[in-house]
Amino acid sequence: MAKRKLKKNNTCHSYSVASVKPKSQKEMAQTEKSANFALAAVALVVAVCVAPLAAEISSSDIHHHKHLSLKMDEAQLTVNNELSYEVQVSWMSQRCYQCLYQQLGVVPAGLEPGQPSSVNFVVSTQHEITLQINSTPIELELCKIPFHFGEHGNYSLWVKTLNASFGVNCSVVTDKDPVNSYIPILVAFLIYALLALVFAIGKKVWGLDAVRGLVLRLGSSMETERLINSELGPTRVVPPVTDNILPPPLTSSKRLRSLDTFRGISLVIMVFVNYGGGRYWFFRHESWNGLTVADLVFPWFVFIMGTSIALSINALLRAGATRCSLLRKAVWRSLQLFIIGVLVINPNYCQGALAWENLRIPGVLQRLAWSYLVVACLDLLVARGQLDVLTVDAWWSPAIDFLLYWPAWLCVILLEVLWLFLTFQLPVPDCPAGYLGPGGIGDMGLYVNCTGGAAGFIDRLLLGEKHMYQNPSSRVIYATRIPYDPEGVLGSINSILMAFLGLQAGKIILHYRERPKSIMSRFLIWGLLLGVVSAFLTKCSTDQGFIPVNKNLWSLSYVTTLACFAFVLLMLIYYIVDVNKWWSGAPFYYPGMNSILVYVGHEVFEDYFPFCWQMSNSQSHAEHLIQNLVATSCWVIISYLLYKKKIFWKI
């Protein structure tokens, strides 16, 4: 095609030359000189522009250099091999316990001495990883390098032969500095802290008598002027100013703000992490053993639900309600929660319209319903309508929480014995007894299809794989292959324990209602005891304890650890909000008063504006963080407006 075009152009040009008048020899020489100069200039421009491109293409063909498109939490690693044989590059996350190395790729042998071959790879930046360099085809380990790569950074791994020996030297060099992906979190924290400071200062200023008097005088004068200027203005009796400023009288059934504040804190964090948490790894659930921020909130919600059960049942019994009527109410409420969880909030909607073939049966609200029903029944078994303030002087007072409600404690202990027996003694096909691992590439790949051990086996047996959660967090690091449900059947036993510990917190509040110091000290004692139990079960380690802390399993140590945190945090909030009244609990108090509405609403309207919109760069932590914070703040504002209108959704 190019040759034909060139020939055609020459032909046209010859036609053009034949049609003009012949020039003198001098003019022709000058014209030829100008043409040669122009041709040389064009050739120079082409050489300058094309030569680097050709060199880049050649380098890409020989050395495999190419620019890789990096996504969120990714970096580029260029492996330069100067050895005379090809090497295989593998990797393993430091968060992956006893895992197989995953192949990253093969780098060809060096072209010649001093001229390495290079291959570009994309590596994860969420956690520190260990790179392993092996020779091929003989699997001989040459070196291992632990390194934590930074997001969008460019790095080079040089594999060289040592001069003095036949050993191999591996080193990582930073070619381009990574971006600091945590700056958006710092900026967001400073903005919210500034808003909180402005609100606190404004509240203090508004509390000054001079400021309030000025505002009230201005308001009164404006009202008077309006009435004078209005021909039909009605006469109204304005109540004295003191009537508006006096605090409301205290009642015996006054609601504790600390409970709603604690519930609101758990709910707000839950909404934030469900919306994505800015796509930061610590705002997502841990892949298997361990804790992240996302793993804290659901158990706290269950805990505070148990506390509310104790207070509400006691109040209803004192009001004259019968235990049978309260039991019917508990069953009906649990049934409503279960139905909403199955039919309204179901992750399988992502696969299309719901059908029985792929309907996920377990879930968050389903677990809340089950825990609520069992703990409410236990409390109705032992609850008292009239409670005396307990003394702390008797010798048996340290065990008073256990002794007063020993039948309920006995039931919970039997449930825990059942959990321990099923977890460690139930035979699971092709899996070792008592297996608590993730399967997949964990445990050196020996138990690929044993994810969750007995917990996963019971769910697959009772529910079927299609009725379970299809994308468990264990797939992220451990590359598991089978479905696993973190809200499964076996874990529900320990969620009952979590709610029952919250029930005990409620009993402490009821029995020591006139002694705030006793309430706080009992909370601290319970937190200390549960912390000691957690330390024993986990051996103060992530993976090497008897029972590791694991949200997917809702392990016993997970419950004791989170209950320890809950008792301490509730004590602090109770001291700040209800005892000293240093903080009103706002803004968390408002969503805590409308928890079911906020939770269901944030799930149903997840994909609608203003909770979600099209982002210009979906691979930016900052844009995701802004969207998730705006969505969460919208639900806080909605709950505040509903609170002002006295609209509460109760089930």
CSV table of N, CA and C in Angstrom, one decimal, residues 101 104 136 158 184 258 274 281 334 342 428 452 462 515 532 536 540 572 574 595 620 645:
chain,number,residue,atom,x,y,z
A,101,TYR,N,2.9,-20.7,48.6
A,101,TYR,CA,3.3,-19.5,47.8
A,101,TYR,C,2.5,-19.6,46.5
A,104,LEU,N,3.7,-15.8,40.8
A,104,LEU,CA,3.5,-14.4,40.2
A,104,LEU,C,3.9,-14.4,38.8
A,136,THR,N,14.3,-22.5,37.8
A,136,THR,CA,13.5,-23.4,37.1
A,136,THR,C,14.4,-24.1,36.1
A,158,TRP,N,16.1,-6.8,41.8
A,158,TRP,CA,17.3,-7.2,41.0
A,158,TRP,C,17.7,-8.5,41.6
A,184,PRO,N,-6.4,10.9,52.9
A,184,PRO,CA,-7.9,11.2,53.0
A,184,PRO,C,-8.5,10.9,54.3
A,258,SER,N,-26.7,6.5,77.4
A,258,SER,CA,-25.5,5.8,77.1
A,258,SER,C,-25.7,4.6,76.3
A,274,ASN,N,-20.3,-1.2,55.8
A,274,ASN,CA,-21.1,-1.8,54.8
A,274,ASN,C,-21.1,-1.1,53.5
A,281,TRP,N,-8.5,-1.7,53.7
A,281,TRP,CA,-8.5,-3.1,54.2
A,281,TRP,C,-9.0,-3.2,55.6
A,334,SER,N,-39.2,-11.5,66.7
A,334,SER,CA,-38.1,-12.3,66.1
A,334,SER,C,-38.5,-12.7,64.7
A,342,VAL,N,-34.5,-12.1,55.4
A,342,VAL,CA,-34.5,-13.0,54.3
A,342,VAL,C,-35.0,-12.4,53.0
A,428,VAL,N,-15.9,-34.5,60.2
A,428,VAL,CA,-16.2,-33.8,59.0
A,428,VAL,C,-15.4,-34.6,57.9
A,452,GLY,N,-13.8,-23.6,57.5
A,452,GLY,CA,-14.7,-23.5,58.7
A,452,GLY,C,-14.9,-24.8,59.5
A,462,LEU,N,-27.3,-28.7,56.5
A,462,LEU,CA,-28.6,-28.3,56.8
A,462,LEU,C,-29.2,-27.3,55.8
A,515,ARG,N,-26.3,3.3,92.4
A,515,ARG,CA,-24.9,3.3,92.7
A,515,ARG,C,-24.1,3.3,91.4
A,532,VAL,N,-9.1,-11.9,80.5
A,532,VAL,CA,-8.3,-13.1,80.9
A,532,VAL,C,-8.7,-14.3,80.2
A,536,PHE,N,-6.2,-16.5,77.6
A,536,PHE,CA,-6.0,-17.9,77.7
A,536,PHE,C,-6.3,-18.7,76.4
A,540,CYS,N,-2.6,-15.1,73.5
A,540,CYS,CA,-2.2,-13.8,73.2
A,540,CYS,C,-1.6,-13.7,71.8
A,572,LEU,N,-17.3,3.5,79.9
A,572,LEU,CA,-16.8,4.8,79.6
A,572,LEU,C,-17.9,5.7,79.1
A,574,TYR,N,-21.1,5.4,79.7
A,574,TYR,CA,-22.0,5.6,80.8
A,574,TYR,C,-21.5,6.7,81.8
A,595,SER,N,-32.6,2.4,65.3
A,595,SER,CA,-31.6,1.5,64.7
A,595,SER,C,-32.1,0.6,63.6
A,620,SER,N,-9.9,5.3,43.3
A,620,SER,CA,-9.4,6.3,44.3
A,620,SER,C,-10.0,6.1,45.7
A,645,LYS,N,-39.1,14.7,64.8
A,645,LYS,CA,-40.5,14.5,64.5
A,645,LYS,C,-41.1,13.4,65.4
